[in-house]
Structures are given as structure tokens and as C-alpha cells.
Amino acid sequence: SQQGEEDPQALSIQEGENATMNCSYKTSINNLQWYRQNSGRGLVHLILIRSNEREKHSGRLRVTLDTSKKSSSLLITASRAADTASYFCATDAYNNDMRFGAGTRLTVKP
Amino acid sequence: DAGVIQSPRHEVTEMGQEVTLRCKPISGHNSLFWYRQTMMRGLELLIYFNNNVPIDDSGMPEDRFSAKMPNASFSTLKIQPSEPRDSAVYFCASSPRTGRDTQYFGPGTRLTVL
């Protein structure tokens, strides 16, 4: 069963704009991860944020985590056409595995 | 490292046939995962191995699906008999220690059951 749910399901922006995607989850977590999937390919890990962290950066990516609201956001700044992909959040479950949400489909128009 | 290797990349078969998907995890990784992805159901975890032992197989749809990991460098996912609703992309992923670590995904096997 899915643990995380991304919002929105789809997002379309112009190149250079910022893209924000949100993830909500239901139970306590140890960490939350964000992945990207280009069409027809496997998922690629982007960033991991632990439950005791509130914000993390990696290049143009900024992830926040609010454990009180059981939510996380992924911000991509100065988006590029190459950022077009689906983005998934994943949270750990009781059996030490990760459960993925349904994903946000991001389209960046050149 | 070559990353997670899956074979075949594409498989087209007829209903009722047996299908075997193969995965070679990244060397040294202790955990292996099989996922299925469809438009309707998204990415579903089918089974998770840690140190070659199945830890969670609650996602395996039914008895037609079976997975094995005879050693640390090889796993198979078998569907027998296959049905059209099994058509999906099947991903294998591995992680260094447990499922809470970063997972490294293979390129996937696109299965079409006619």
C-alpha cells in the first residue's frame, strides 16, 4: 500500500520558473526520499531527508520536511526542460522498506 | 559499477505462458526489491529481500507470482501462468543495507501479455 501521496498530480510550468511538489504521509517515518523518473526509465534517487531534519539542499533542489504536518515539499528552482519527469516521494514502512506515492508529473516548457 | 541489471528489457508473451524476469543487484548491496508499475496502480512494491531472505512479500498479487533470490547477485521474478493484466513495467532495485537506504533502480522490464 502507498504511504506517501504527491500533490499536484501534474504540474506544467515555463522554463526558468520554480516548481513545487508536495508529499503527505500518514504514519511516523525515519526518513523521506525523493526520486525522479524520466519516461521509460527507472527511478533515480534525488535526496534523502531524515525525520530530525527540516530542510535540505542539493544544487537546485530544496526539500523541506514538517513532521508535525506529516508533509514534505520538493522545490526545483530555475527549472529547465530537462527537469521534465515524474517525481515521487517515498517513506519508510514498518518492515524497513520504502513505499512510493503516485508521483507528480512535471512538464517544463522551453 | 554497472548498476542494477535487468533482463530482458522487453518481453512479449501470450496469455498462459510462463515469464521469468531476472535481476542482478549492485555488488555488495544487501537488499533487493521487485516493483511493478502501471498507469492505473502506480509503483507497487511486490517483494523485498534482505540478505537473500524474503522480508515482505505482501505485495505479491497472487500465487501466480513467485520470486527467488538464490544468492546475493541474482534474483528472479516468475509469473506462471501469465495473464493480460500482468502487463506492466517491472523494476528491480537494490540498496546497500535495508529498505530505508537509497534504492538504485534498474532500467525495468516492459512485459506485454497478449
PDB file of N, CA and C in Angstrom, chain A residues 2 30-31 33 35 37 41-43 45 88 92-93 95-100, chain B residues 33 35 37 41 43 45 48 55-56 91 98-103 105-107:
ATOM      1  N   GLN A   2       0.373   2.326  -0.566  1.00  0.00           N
ATOM      2  CA  GLN A   2       1.150   3.540  -0.669  1.00  0.00           C
ATOM      3  C   GLN A   2       1.137   4.248   0.660  1.00  0.00           C
ATOM      4  N   ASN A  30      11.119   7.435   9.535  1.00  0.00           N
ATOM      5  CA  ASN A  30      12.528   7.649   9.874  1.00  0.00           C
ATOM      6  C   ASN A  30      13.189   8.576   8.864  1.00  0.00           C
ATOM      7  N   ASN A  31      12.807   8.398   7.605  1.00  0.00           N
ATOM      8  CA  ASN A  31      13.302   9.308   6.592  1.00  0.00           C
ATOM      9  C   ASN A  31      12.341   9.375   5.424  1.00  0.00           C
ATOM     10  N   GLN A  33      12.360  10.178   1.128  1.00  0.00           N
ATOM     11  CA  GLN A  33      13.229  10.321  -0.036  1.00  0.00           C
ATOM     12  C   GLN A  33      12.421  10.833  -1.227  1.00  0.00           C
ATOM     13  N   TYR A  35      12.527  10.894  -5.488  1.00  0.00           N
ATOM     14  CA  TYR A  35      13.091  10.248  -6.667  1.00  0.00           C
ATOM     15  C   TYR A  35      12.525  10.925  -7.913  1.00  0.00           C
ATOM     16  N   GLN A  37      11.783  10.128 -12.153  1.00  0.00           N
ATOM     17  CA  GLN A  37      11.687   9.102 -13.182  1.00  0.00           C
ATOM     18  C   GLN A  37      11.451   9.764 -14.524  1.00  0.00           C
ATOM     19  N   ARG A  41      12.135   5.002 -17.998  1.00  0.00           N
ATOM     20  CA  ARG A  41      13.363   4.633 -17.269  1.00  0.00           C
ATOM     21  C   ARG A  41      13.049   4.316 -15.812  1.00  0.00           C
ATOM     22  N   GLY A  42      14.062   3.800 -15.122  1.00  0.00           N
ATOM     23  CA  GLY A  42      13.917   3.538 -13.701  1.00  0.00           C
ATOM     24  C   GLY A  42      14.013   4.817 -12.882  1.00  0.00           C
ATOM     25  N   LEU A  43      13.641   4.708 -11.622  1.00  0.00           N
ATOM     26  CA  LEU A  43      13.696   5.871 -10.741  1.00  0.00           C
ATOM     27  C   LEU A  43      15.130   6.174 -10.344  1.00  0.00           C
ATOM     28  N   HIS A  45      17.384   8.305  -7.478  1.00  0.00           N
ATOM     29  CA  HIS A  45      17.321   8.965  -6.181  1.00  0.00           C
ATOM     30  C   HIS A  45      17.818  10.402  -6.290  1.00  0.00           C
ATOM     31  N   PHE A  88       8.635  11.372  -7.368  1.00  0.00           N
ATOM     32  CA  PHE A  88       7.994  10.526  -6.367  1.00  0.00           C
ATOM     33  C   PHE A  88       8.616  10.776  -5.001  1.00  0.00           C
ATOM     34  N   ASP A  92       9.506   5.398   4.651  1.00  0.00           N
ATOM     35  CA  ASP A  92       9.760   4.049   5.137  1.00  0.00           C
ATOM     36  C   ASP A  92       8.545   3.501   5.869  1.00  0.00           C
ATOM     37  N   ALA A  93       8.391   2.178   5.749  1.00  0.00           N
ATOM     38  CA  ALA A  93       7.255   1.491   6.363  1.00  0.00           C
ATOM     39  C   ALA A  93       7.768   0.586   7.480  1.00  0.00           C
ATOM     40  N   ASN A  95       8.332  -2.501   7.804  1.00  0.00           N
ATOM     41  CA  ASN A  95       9.233  -3.611   7.501  1.00  0.00           C
ATOM     42  C   ASN A  95      10.568  -3.143   6.957  1.00  0.00           C
ATOM     43  N   ASN A  96      10.934  -1.905   7.253  1.00  0.00           N
ATOM     44  CA  ASN A  96      12.193  -1.360   6.775  1.00  0.00           C
ATOM     45  C   ASN A  96      12.243  -1.229   5.269  1.00  0.00           C
ATOM     46  N   ASP A  97      11.123  -1.240   4.587  1.00  0.00           N
ATOM     47  CA  ASP A  97      11.151  -0.935   3.166  1.00  0.00           C
ATOM     48  C   ASP A  97      10.498   0.421   2.937  1.00  0.00           C
ATOM     49  N   MET A  98      10.566   0.896   1.719  1.00  0.00           N
ATOM     50  CA  MET A  98      10.055   2.221   1.378  1.00  0.00           C
ATOM     51  C   MET A  98       8.800   2.064   0.530  1.00  0.00           C
ATOM     52  N   ARG A  99       7.857   2.966   0.729  1.00  0.00           N
ATOM     53  CA  ARG A  99       6.644   2.959  -0.066  1.00  0.00           C
ATOM     54  C   ARG A  99       6.563   4.257  -0.851  1.00  0.00           C
ATOM     55  N   PHE A 100       6.257   4.125  -2.124  1.00  0.00           N
ATOM     56  CA  PHE A 100       6.231   5.262  -3.023  1.00  0.00           C
ATOM     57  C   PHE A 100       4.818   5.785  -3.230  1.00  0.00           C
TER      58      PHE A 100
ATOM     59  N   PHE B  33      14.662  -5.377  -4.247  1.00  0.00           N
ATOM     60  CA  PHE B  33      13.234  -5.102  -4.318  1.00  0.00           C
ATOM     61  C   PHE B  33      12.723  -5.373  -5.732  1.00  0.00           C
ATOM     62  N   TYR B  35       9.430  -4.255  -8.048  1.00  0.00           N
ATOM     63  CA  TYR B  35       8.288  -3.352  -8.160  1.00  0.00           C
ATOM     64  C   TYR B  35       7.575  -3.598  -9.480  1.00  0.00           C
ATOM     65  N   GLN B  37       5.006  -1.343 -12.113  1.00  0.00           N
ATOM     66  CA  GLN B  37       4.467  -0.009 -12.373  1.00  0.00           C
ATOM     67  C   GLN B  37       3.475  -0.042 -13.526  1.00  0.00           C
ATOM     68  N   ARG B  41      -2.189   1.767 -11.339  1.00  0.00           N
ATOM     69  CA  ARG B  41      -1.867   1.468  -9.947  1.00  0.00           C
ATOM     70  C   ARG B  41      -0.560   2.105  -9.467  1.00  0.00           C
ATOM     71  N   LEU B  43       3.371   2.736  -8.804  1.00  0.00           N
ATOM     72  CA  LEU B  43       4.513   1.894  -8.477  1.00  0.00           C
ATOM     73  C   LEU B  43       4.172   1.064  -7.241  1.00  0.00           C
ATOM     74  N   LEU B  45       5.248  -2.082  -4.635  1.00  0.00           N
ATOM     75  CA  LEU B  45       6.269  -2.995  -4.153  1.00  0.00           C
ATOM     76  C   LEU B  45       5.694  -4.402  -4.137  1.00  0.00           C
ATOM     77  N   TYR B  48      10.396  -7.780  -1.115  1.00  0.00           N
ATOM     78  CA  TYR B  48      11.622  -7.170  -0.623  1.00  0.00           C
ATOM     79  C   TYR B  48      12.456  -8.266   0.042  1.00  0.00           C
ATOM     80  N   ILE B  55      11.625 -10.629   3.068  1.00  0.00           N
ATOM     81  CA  ILE B  55      11.192  -9.953   4.288  1.00  0.00           C
ATOM     82  C   ILE B  55       9.714  -9.577   4.215  1.00  0.00           C
ATOM     83  N   ASP B  56       9.314  -9.105   3.063  1.00  0.00           N
ATOM     84  CA  ASP B  56       7.933  -8.640   2.895  1.00  0.00           C
ATOM     85  C   ASP B  56       7.465  -9.015   1.499  1.00  0.00           C
ATOM     86  N   PHE B  91      10.279  -3.344 -12.229  1.00  0.00           N
ATOM     87  CA  PHE B  91      11.575  -2.799 -11.844  1.00  0.00           C
ATOM     88  C   PHE B  91      12.174  -3.621 -10.718  1.00  0.00           C
ATOM     89  N   THR B  98      19.389  -1.712   4.274  1.00  0.00           N
ATOM     90  CA  THR B  98      17.976  -2.056   4.406  1.00  0.00           C
ATOM     91  C   THR B  98      17.150  -1.261   3.404  1.00  0.00           C
ATOM     92  N   GLY B  99      15.851  -1.487   3.462  1.00  0.00           N
ATOM     93  CA  GLY B  99      14.966  -0.773   2.556  1.00  0.00           C
ATOM     94  C   GLY B  99      14.881   0.700   2.825  1.00  0.00           C
ATOM     95  N   ARG B 100      15.414   1.130   3.978  1.00  0.00           N
ATOM     96  CA  ARG B 100      15.360   2.556   4.279  1.00  0.00           C
ATOM     97  C   ARG B 100      16.484   3.335   3.614  1.00  0.00           C
ATOM     98  N   ASP B 101      17.426   2.614   3.060  1.00  0.00           N
ATOM     99  CA  ASP B 101      18.518   3.287   2.357  1.00  0.00           C
ATOM    100  C   ASP B 101      18.057   3.747   0.982  1.00  0.00           C
ATOM    101  N   THR B 102      18.899   4.545   0.373  1.00  0.00           N
ATOM    102  CA  THR B 102      18.676   4.918  -1.025  1.00  0.00           C
ATOM    103  C   THR B 102      18.583   3.659  -1.874  1.00  0.00           C
ATOM    104  N   GLN B 103      17.594   3.630  -2.739  1.00  0.00           N
ATOM    105  CA  GLN B 103      17.433   2.498  -3.637  1.00  0.00           C
ATOM    106  C   GLN B 103      17.916   2.868  -5.033  1.00  0.00           C
ATOM    107  N   PHE B 105      17.640   1.815  -8.892  1.00  0.00           N
ATOM    108  CA  PHE B 105      16.723   1.089  -9.748  1.00  0.00           C
ATOM    109  C   PHE B 105      17.402   0.622 -11.033  1.00  0.00           C
ATOM    110  N   GLY B 106      16.947  -0.537 -11.494  1.00  0.00           N
ATOM    111  CA  GLY B 106      17.338  -0.997 -12.818  1.00  0.00           C
ATOM    112  C   GLY B 106      16.497  -0.312 -13.885  1.00  0.00           C
ATOM    113  N   PRO B 107      16.771  -0.602 -15.149  1.00  0.00           N
ATOM    114  CA  PRO B 107      16.048   0.048 -16.247  1.00  0.00           C
ATOM    115  C   PRO B 107      14.648  -0.476 -16.444  1.00  0.00           C
TER     116      PRO B 107
END
